[in-house]
mmCIF file of C-alpha atoms in Angstrom:
data_model
loop_
_atom_site.group_PDB
_atom_site.id
_atom_site.type_symbol
_atom_site.label_atom_id
_atom_site.label_comp_id
_atom_site.label_asym_id
_atom_site.label_seq_id
_atom_site.Cartn_x
_atom_site.Cartn_y
_atom_site.Cartn_z
ATOM 1 C CA MET A 1366 -71.127 -52.436 -64.468
ATOM 2 C CA ARG A 1367 -71.095 -53.887 -60.958
ATOM 3 C CA GLU A 1368 -67.452 -54.430 -61.369
ATOM 4 C CA TYR A 1369 -66.946 -50.637 -61.942
ATOM 5 C CA PHE A 1370 -68.831 -49.717 -58.733
ATOM 6 C CA LYS A 1371 -66.618 -52.149 -56.816
ATOM 7 C CA SER A 1372 -63.358 -50.844 -58.315
ATOM 8 C CA LYS A 1373 -60.784 -48.737 -56.452
ATOM 9 C CA PHE A 1374 -61.077 -45.974 -59.016
ATOM 10 C CA PHE A 1375 -64.762 -45.506 -58.225
ATOM 11 C CA PHE A 1376 -63.945 -45.459 -54.544
ATOM 12 C CA ILE A 1377 -61.269 -42.782 -54.947
ATOM 13 C CA ILE A 1378 -63.499 -40.585 -57.078
ATOM 14 C CA THR A 1379 -66.328 -40.847 -54.554
ATOM 15 C CA VAL A 1380 -64.063 -39.888 -51.679
ATOM 16 C CA ILE A 1381 -62.709 -36.865 -53.560
ATOM 17 C CA ALA A 1382 -66.202 -35.697 -54.425
ATOM 18 C CA LEU A 1383 -67.293 -35.954 -50.827
ATOM 19 C CA LEU A 1384 -64.291 -34.072 -49.592
ATOM 20 C CA VAL A 1385 -64.866 -31.287 -52.142
ATOM 21 C CA THR A 1386 -68.516 -30.870 -51.113
ATOM 22 C CA ILE A 1387 -68.444 -31.706 -47.424
ATOM 23 C CA VAL A 1388 -65.189 -30.151 -46.228
ATOM 24 C CA PRO A 1389 -65.980 -26.588 -47.386
ATOM 25 C CA THR A 1390 -69.455 -26.869 -45.835
ATOM 26 C CA VAL A 1391 -68.065 -28.066 -42.500
ATOM 27 C CA TYR A 1392 -65.471 -25.235 -42.453
ATOM 28 C CA ALA A 1393 -68.139 -22.743 -43.311
ATOM 29 C CA HIS A 1394 -70.339 -23.915 -40.381
ATOM 30 C CA MET A 1395 -67.333 -23.789 -38.111
ATOM 31 C CA GLY A 1396 -66.625 -20.199 -39.202
ATOM 32 C CA VAL A 1397 -63.230 -21.229 -40.558
ATOM 33 C CA THR A 1398 -63.672 -19.700 -43.997
ATOM 34 C CA PHE A 1399 -60.085 -18.586 -44.314
ATOM 35 C CA VAL A 1400 -59.066 -22.149 -45.008
ATOM 36 C CA LEU A 1401 -61.475 -22.256 -47.929
ATOM 37 C CA ARG A 1402 -60.353 -18.857 -49.101
ATOM 38 C CA ASP A 1403 -56.717 -19.902 -48.986
ATOM 39 C CA ALA A 1404 -57.493 -22.995 -50.942
ATOM 40 C CA VAL A 1405 -59.322 -20.924 -53.598
ATOM 41 C CA ASN A 1406 -56.425 -18.460 -53.693
ATOM 42 C CA VAL A 1407 -53.979 -21.326 -54.135
ATOM 43 C CA ILE A 1408 -55.956 -22.388 -57.164
ATOM 44 C CA LEU A 1409 -56.680 -18.954 -58.597
ATOM 45 C CA THR A 1410 -53.347 -17.200 -58.057
ATOM 46 C CA PRO A 1411 -51.471 -19.089 -60.784
ATOM 47 C CA MET A 1412 -54.430 -18.515 -63.060
ATOM 48 C CA GLN A 1413 -54.431 -14.779 -62.311
ATOM 49 C CA LYS A 1414 -50.715 -14.629 -63.184
ATOM 50 C CA VAL A 1415 -51.442 -16.347 -66.477
ATOM 51 C CA PHE A 1416 -54.280 -13.943 -67.261
ATOM 52 C CA ASN A 1417 -52.151 -10.898 -66.244
ATOM 53 C CA THR A 1418 -49.273 -12.098 -68.393
ATOM 54 C CA ALA A 1419 -51.662 -12.622 -71.296
ATOM 55 C CA ALA A 1420 -53.129 -9.166 -70.835
ATOM 56 C CA ASP A 1421 -49.645 -7.583 -70.749
ATOM 57 C CA ALA A 1422 -48.763 -9.459 -73.859
ATOM 58 C CA VAL A 1423 -51.888 -8.188 -75.643
ATOM 59 C CA ASP A 1424 -51.109 -4.628 -74.526
ATOM 60 C CA GLY A 1425 -47.548 -4.965 -75.714
ATOM 61 C CA PHE A 1426 -48.707 -6.419 -79.028
ATOM 62 C CA THR A 1427 -51.117 -3.535 -79.588
ATOM 63 C CA GLY A 1428 -48.473 -1.013 -78.507
ATOM 64 C CA TYR A 1429 -46.034 -2.544 -80.964
ATOM 65 C CA PHE A 1430 -48.366 -1.922 -83.896
ATOM 66 C CA HIS A 1431 -49.041 1.618 -82.653
ATOM 67 C CA ARG A 1432 -45.307 2.272 -82.423
ATOM 68 C CA PHE A 1433 -44.817 0.606 -85.804
ATOM 69 C CA ASP A 1434 -47.180 3.152 -87.391
ATOM 70 C CA GLU A 1435 -45.180 5.970 -85.756
ATOM 71 C CA LEU A 1436 -41.946 4.512 -87.065
ATOM 72 C CA VAL A 1437 -43.376 4.270 -90.574
ATOM 73 C CA GLU A 1438 -44.358 7.958 -90.470
ATOM 74 C CA GLU A 1439 -40.988 8.950 -89.047
ATOM 75 C CA ASN A 1440 -39.229 6.916 -91.748
ATOM 76 C CA ALA A 1441 -41.255 8.564 -94.506
ATOM 77 C CA ALA A 1442 -40.456 12.003 -93.066
ATOM 78 C CA LEU A 1443 -36.751 11.171 -92.815
ATOM 79 C CA ARG A 1444 -36.719 9.825 -96.384
ATOM 80 C CA GLU A 1445 -38.329 13.024 -97.649
ATOM 81 C CA GLU A 1446 -35.744 15.108 -95.758
ATOM 82 C CA VAL A 1447 -32.871 13.007 -97.176
ATOM 83 C CA ASN A 1448 -34.222 13.483 -100.733
ATOM 84 C CA ARG A 1449 -34.504 17.232 -100.146
ATOM 85 C CA LEU A 1450 -30.925 17.410 -98.850
ATOM 86 C CA GLN A 1451 -29.687 15.333 -101.798
ATOM 87 C CA GLU A 1452 -31.351 17.675 -104.238
ATOM 88 C CA GLN A 1453 -29.774 20.601 -102.434
ATOM 89 C CA VAL A 1454 -26.346 18.914 -102.625
ATOM 90 C CA TYR A 1455 -26.825 18.302 -106.345
ATOM 91 C CA ASP A 1456 -27.903 21.871 -106.932
ATOM 92 C CA ASN A 1457 -24.935 23.232 -104.981
ATOM 93 C CA ARG A 1458 -22.551 20.918 -106.788
ATOM 94 C CA GLU A 1459 -23.935 22.016 -110.154
ATOM 95 C CA LEU A 1460 -23.579 25.654 -109.143
ATOM 96 C CA GLU A 1461 -19.994 25.064 -107.977
ATOM 97 C CA GLN A 1462 -19.136 23.352 -111.260
ATOM 98 C CA MET A 1463 -20.747 26.143 -113.241
ATOM 99 C CA TYR A 1464 -18.910 28.743 -111.162
ATOM 100 C CA ALA A 1465 -15.596 26.948 -111.661
ATOM 101 C CA TRP A 1466 -16.243 26.604 -115.366
ATOM 102 C CA MET A 1467 -17.199 30.267 -115.770
ATOM 103 C CA SER A 1468 -14.170 31.290 -113.728
ATOM 104 C CA GLU A 1469 -11.921 29.559 -116.255
ATOM 105 C CA PHE A 1470 -13.102 32.001 -118.900
ATOM 106 C CA LEU A 1471 -12.235 34.995 -116.747
ATOM 107 C CA GLU A 1472 -8.663 35.110 -117.964
ATOM 108 C CA MET A 1473 -9.813 35.003 -121.607
ATOM 109 C CA LYS A 1474 -12.320 37.761 -120.921
ATOM 110 C CA ILE A 1475 -9.640 39.899 -119.274
ATOM 111 C CA GLN A 1476 -7.317 39.418 -122.257
ATOM 112 C CA HIS A 1477 -10.132 40.009 -124.787
ATOM 113 C CA THR A 1478 -12.470 42.612 -123.359
ATOM 114 C CA ASP A 1479 -14.118 42.855 -126.786
ATOM 115 C CA PHE A 1480 -15.412 39.244 -126.659
ATOM 116 C CA GLN A 1481 -19.081 38.584 -126.140
ATOM 117 C CA PHE A 1482 -19.962 35.000 -125.208
ATOM 118 C CA THR A 1483 -22.993 32.718 -125.354
ATOM 119 C CA LYS A 1484 -22.868 29.552 -123.334
ATOM 120 C CA ALA A 1485 -23.756 26.255 -125.026
ATOM 121 C CA THR A 1486 -23.909 22.570 -124.031
ATOM 122 C CA ILE A 1487 -22.738 19.739 -126.245
ATOM 123 C CA THR A 1488 -25.709 17.486 -127.020
ATOM 124 C CA GLY A 1489 -24.201 15.247 -129.675
ATOM 125 C CA ARG A 1490 -21.009 14.064 -131.329
ATOM 126 C CA ASP A 1491 -20.442 12.416 -134.693
ATOM 127 C CA SER A 1492 -19.497 8.805 -134.384
ATOM 128 C CA GLY A 1493 -15.982 7.816 -135.226
ATOM 129 C CA SER A 1494 -12.591 7.351 -133.661
ATOM 130 C CA TYR A 1495 -12.355 11.091 -133.172
ATOM 131 C CA SER A 1496 -15.422 13.263 -132.611
ATOM 132 C CA SER A 1497 -14.592 16.379 -134.646
ATOM 133 C CA ILE A 1498 -18.210 17.451 -135.346
ATOM 134 C CA LEU A 1499 -20.207 18.589 -132.330
ATOM 135 C CA THR A 1500 -23.876 19.453 -131.869
ATOM 136 C CA LEU A 1501 -24.863 22.248 -129.466
ATOM 137 C CA ASP A 1502 -28.151 23.124 -127.774
ATOM 138 C CA VAL A 1503 -28.373 26.751 -129.064
ATOM 139 C CA GLY A 1504 -29.102 28.100 -132.496
ATOM 140 C CA SER A 1505 -30.488 31.019 -134.437
ATOM 141 C CA GLY A 1506 -33.100 31.618 -131.729
ATOM 142 C CA ALA A 1507 -30.209 32.679 -129.464
ATOM 143 C CA GLY A 1508 -28.522 34.773 -132.140
ATOM 144 C CA ILE A 1509 -26.055 32.092 -133.259
ATOM 145 C CA GLU A 1510 -24.756 32.385 -136.818
ATOM 146 C CA VAL A 1511 -22.565 30.332 -139.157
ATOM 147 C CA GLY A 1512 -18.861 31.237 -138.812
ATOM 148 C CA MET A 1513 -18.937 32.173 -135.101
ATOM 149 C CA PRO A 1514 -15.873 30.822 -133.231
ATOM 150 C CA VAL A 1515 -16.405 28.219 -130.517
ATOM 151 C CA VAL A 1516 -13.979 28.005 -127.627
ATOM 152 C CA SER A 1517 -13.369 26.442 -124.254
ATOM 153 C CA ALA A 1518 -11.246 27.824 -121.422
ATOM 154 C CA GLN A 1519 -8.297 25.901 -122.885
ATOM 155 C CA GLY A 1520 -8.575 27.503 -126.306
ATOM 156 C CA LEU A 1521 -10.049 27.255 -129.765
ATOM 157 C CA ILE A 1522 -12.393 24.402 -130.691
ATOM 158 C CA GLY A 1523 -13.689 25.411 -134.137
ATOM 159 C CA GLN A 1524 -16.506 27.375 -135.729
ATOM 160 C CA ILE A 1525 -20.254 27.130 -136.237
ATOM 161 C CA SER A 1526 -20.865 25.439 -139.574
ATOM 162 C CA GLU A 1527 -24.621 24.825 -139.476
ATOM 163 C CA VAL A 1528 -27.485 26.451 -137.575
ATOM 164 C CA GLY A 1529 -31.071 25.529 -136.694
ATOM 165 C CA HIS A 1530 -33.526 27.407 -134.504
ATOM 166 C CA ASN A 1531 -32.454 25.725 -131.248
ATOM 167 C CA TRP A 1532 -29.340 23.802 -132.300
ATOM 168 C CA SER A 1533 -26.086 24.289 -134.156
ATOM 169 C CA ARG A 1534 -23.135 22.228 -135.312
ATOM 170 C CA VAL A 1535 -19.466 22.924 -134.798
ATOM 171 C CA THR A 1536 -16.756 21.918 -137.218
ATOM 172 C CA THR A 1537 -13.633 21.609 -135.119
ATOM 173 C CA LEU A 1538 -10.115 22.512 -136.177
ATOM 174 C CA ALA A 1539 -9.327 18.771 -136.351
ATOM 175 C CA GLU A 1540 -11.551 18.389 -139.440
ATOM 176 C CA ALA A 1541 -9.649 18.140 -142.722
ATOM 177 C CA GLN A 1542 -11.449 21.101 -144.304
ATOM 178 C CA SER A 1543 -10.728 23.399 -141.344
ATOM 179 C CA ALA A 1544 -8.076 26.109 -141.412
ATOM 180 C CA ALA A 1545 -7.047 29.071 -139.287
ATOM 181 C CA GLY A 1546 -4.398 31.735 -139.620
ATOM 182 C CA ALA A 1547 -1.852 31.048 -136.868
ATOM 183 C CA TYR A 1548 1.523 32.099 -135.509
ATOM 184 C CA VAL A 1549 4.186 30.860 -133.091
ATOM 185 C CA GLU A 1550 3.827 32.940 -129.939
ATOM 186 C CA ARG A 1551 7.537 32.827 -129.079
ATOM 187 C CA SER A 1552 9.006 33.754 -132.483
ATOM 188 C CA ASN A 1553 6.011 35.217 -134.283
ATOM 189 C CA ALA A 1554 6.559 32.855 -137.224
ATOM 190 C CA ALA A 1555 3.351 32.693 -139.232
ATOM 191 C CA GLY A 1556 1.613 29.764 -140.911
ATOM 192 C CA ILE A 1557 -1.818 28.160 -141.461
ATOM 193 C CA ALA A 1558 -3.223 25.640 -138.938
ATOM 194 C CA GLU A 1559 -5.124 22.992 -140.920
ATOM 195 C CA GLY A 1560 -7.037 19.890 -139.965
ATOM 196 C CA ASN A 1561 -5.568 16.607 -141.123
ATOM 197 C CA LEU A 1562 -7.436 13.310 -141.430
ATOM 198 C CA ALA A 1563 -4.450 11.225 -140.319
ATOM 199 C CA LEU A 1564 -3.760 13.399 -137.292
ATOM 200 C CA ALA A 1565 -7.360 14.020 -136.191
ATOM 201 C CA LYS A 1566 -7.658 10.718 -134.299
ATOM 202 C CA ASP A 1567 -4.784 11.777 -132.078
ATOM 203 C CA GLY A 1568 -6.173 15.275 -131.441
ATOM 204 C CA GLN A 1569 -3.638 16.996 -133.662
ATOM 205 C CA CYS A 1570 -3.484 19.337 -136.644
ATOM 206 C CA ARG A 1571 -0.686 20.682 -138.876
ATOM 207 C CA LEU A 1572 0.796 24.154 -138.954
ATOM 208 C CA ASN A 1573 1.603 24.439 -142.661
ATOM 209 C CA TYR A 1574 3.313 27.040 -144.872
ATOM 210 C CA LEU A 1575 6.046 27.901 -142.440
ATOM 211 C CA ALA A 1576 9.095 29.501 -144.013
ATOM 212 C CA ALA A 1577 12.119 27.256 -144.456
ATOM 213 C CA ASP A 1578 14.001 29.253 -141.866
ATOM 214 C CA ALA A 1579 11.035 29.772 -139.508
ATOM 215 C CA ASP A 1580 11.944 29.543 -135.824
ATOM 216 C CA VAL A 1581 9.666 26.766 -134.548
ATOM 217 C CA GLN A 1582 10.470 24.419 -131.703
ATOM 218 C CA VAL A 1583 8.779 21.594 -129.886
ATOM 219 C CA GLY A 1584 6.713 23.014 -127.039
ATOM 220 C CA ASP A 1585 5.994 26.364 -128.723
ATOM 221 C CA ARG A 1586 2.455 27.624 -128.228
ATOM 222 C CA ILE A 1587 0.443 28.301 -131.358
ATOM 223 C CA LEU A 1588 -2.192 31.085 -131.406
ATOM 224 C CA THR A 1589 -4.686 32.366 -133.950
ATOM 225 C CA SER A 1590 -3.272 35.292 -135.917
ATOM 226 C CA GLY A 1591 -6.560 37.127 -136.579
ATOM 227 C CA TYR A 1592 -6.692 36.397 -140.313
ATOM 228 C CA GLY A 1593 -9.994 34.714 -141.254
ATOM 229 C CA VAL A 1594 -12.972 34.110 -138.947
ATOM 230 C CA TYR A 1595 -11.046 33.694 -135.734
ATOM 231 C CA PRO A 1596 -9.956 36.666 -133.606
ATOM 232 C CA ARG A 1597 -6.301 36.980 -132.740
ATOM 233 C CA GLY A 1598 -4.813 35.331 -129.656
ATOM 234 C CA LEU A 1599 -6.890 32.153 -129.238
ATOM 235 C CA VAL A 1600 -4.795 29.184 -128.208
ATOM 236 C CA ILE A 1601 -4.721 26.432 -130.853
ATOM 237 C CA GLY A 1602 -2.210 24.105 -129.210
ATOM 238 C CA TYR A 1603 1.413 23.219 -128.729
ATOM 239 C CA VAL A 1604 4.058 22.042 -131.182
ATOM 240 C CA GLU A 1605 4.798 18.339 -130.785
ATOM 241 C CA ALA A 1606 7.045 17.832 -133.834
ATOM 242 C CA VAL A 1607 8.709 19.879 -136.580
ATOM 243 C CA GLU A 1608 9.131 18.377 -140.061
ATOM 244 C CA VAL A 1609 10.453 19.495 -143.460
ATOM 245 C CA ASN A 1610 8.205 19.249 -146.534
ATOM 246 C CA PRO A 1611 10.346 17.297 -149.076
ATOM 247 C CA TYR A 1612 8.582 18.883 -152.048
ATOM 248 C CA ASP A 1613 9.132 22.569 -151.399
ATOM 249 C CA ARG A 1614 11.584 22.470 -148.509
ATOM 250 C CA THR A 1615 9.282 24.467 -146.286
ATOM 251 C CA GLN A 1616 8.619 23.439 -142.730
ATOM 252 C CA TYR A 1617 5.488 22.279 -141.037
ATOM 253 C CA ALA A 1618 4.749 21.487 -137.441
ATOM 254 C CA VAL A 1619 2.482 18.870 -135.854
ATOM 255 C CA VAL A 1620 0.424 20.682 -133.273
ATOM 256 C CA GLY A 1621 -1.416 18.985 -130.395
ATOM 257 C CA LEU A 1622 -4.748 20.720 -129.997
ATOM 258 C CA SER A 1623 -5.156 22.341 -126.610
ATOM 259 C CA VAL A 1624 -8.803 21.301 -126.178
ATOM 260 C CA PRO A 1625 -9.523 17.641 -125.394
ATOM 261 C CA LEU A 1626 -12.809 17.278 -127.312
ATOM 262 C CA ALA A 1627 -13.761 13.966 -125.689
ATOM 263 C CA GLU A 1628 -13.895 15.601 -122.254
ATOM 264 C CA LEU A 1629 -15.985 18.608 -123.250
ATOM 265 C CA ASN A 1630 -19.496 19.163 -121.962
ATOM 266 C CA ASN A 1631 -19.908 22.950 -122.175
ATOM 267 C CA VAL A 1632 -18.450 25.513 -124.572
ATOM 268 C CA MET A 1633 -18.639 29.234 -125.306
ATOM 269 C CA ILE A 1634 -19.575 30.743 -128.622
ATOM 270 C CA ILE A 1635 -17.936 34.069 -129.372
ATOM 271 C CA THR A 1636 -20.866 36.073 -130.765
ATOM 272 C CA SER A 1637 -18.941 39.354 -131.086
ATOM 273 C CA SER A 1638 -15.259 40.332 -131.243
ATOM 274 C CA ASP A 1639 -12.880 42.770 -132.887
ATOM 275 C CA LEU A 1640 -10.880 41.020 -135.622
ATOM 276 C CA TYR A 1641 -7.374 42.310 -135.973
ATOM 277 C CA ALA A 1642 -4.023 40.948 -137.051
ATOM 278 C CA GLU A 1643 -0.400 41.917 -136.783
#
């Protein structure tokens, strides 16, 4: 222990302690307090900077969270506005599509002022390589009856073959049991448009019972004649080939149906019309 009190370290510590206690007292008695004040300032100034910086950091940190809450609220409001605008766009788009679709029927309505229509949406299709049986979302509750023609803006689709209260089924002209009185628009040659199992997958039917000398050419438009359930003048399709029946030497034509069934979403049911034929 004696060794410690004799060491240089103890001597230096003692001198520093005396200076710290004696020098300020001497300066104070001499009235030279500014030296002490400057010394204190020298020590405290860096510390004040540290505390000020820390305080600014705390304020900034608190402000960040306050601003974060504001941003969250603004983001929620913007998201709600975007959703509202998207719904408005969807509604407008649906109205535009409906307007365009209804406009397509205007020409048919002008040509057939006696037609009364009911709109329907396709809700189902029979499975198979060619969907020739369709299910609609309207039925007897909307006045739909078996035998009513079903059309699109492009032409004839088929007829109602089964009806429930809020649904109905359409047998299209592509079905093998389907038939419609028809004629060639250009030459007025008459025949019967019939569904054909082999042709259905390609969206075709046959125009049978044409006279041997009937004037039929590829590209001719085929319309309903008015005999049977279909009113006169509905477009069936266009002739794609003309063949001769080897058994009775009559002609028949392969007709491409004008309505692409796979692309259909909405149809019109003709609920009232004047049947006539020429």
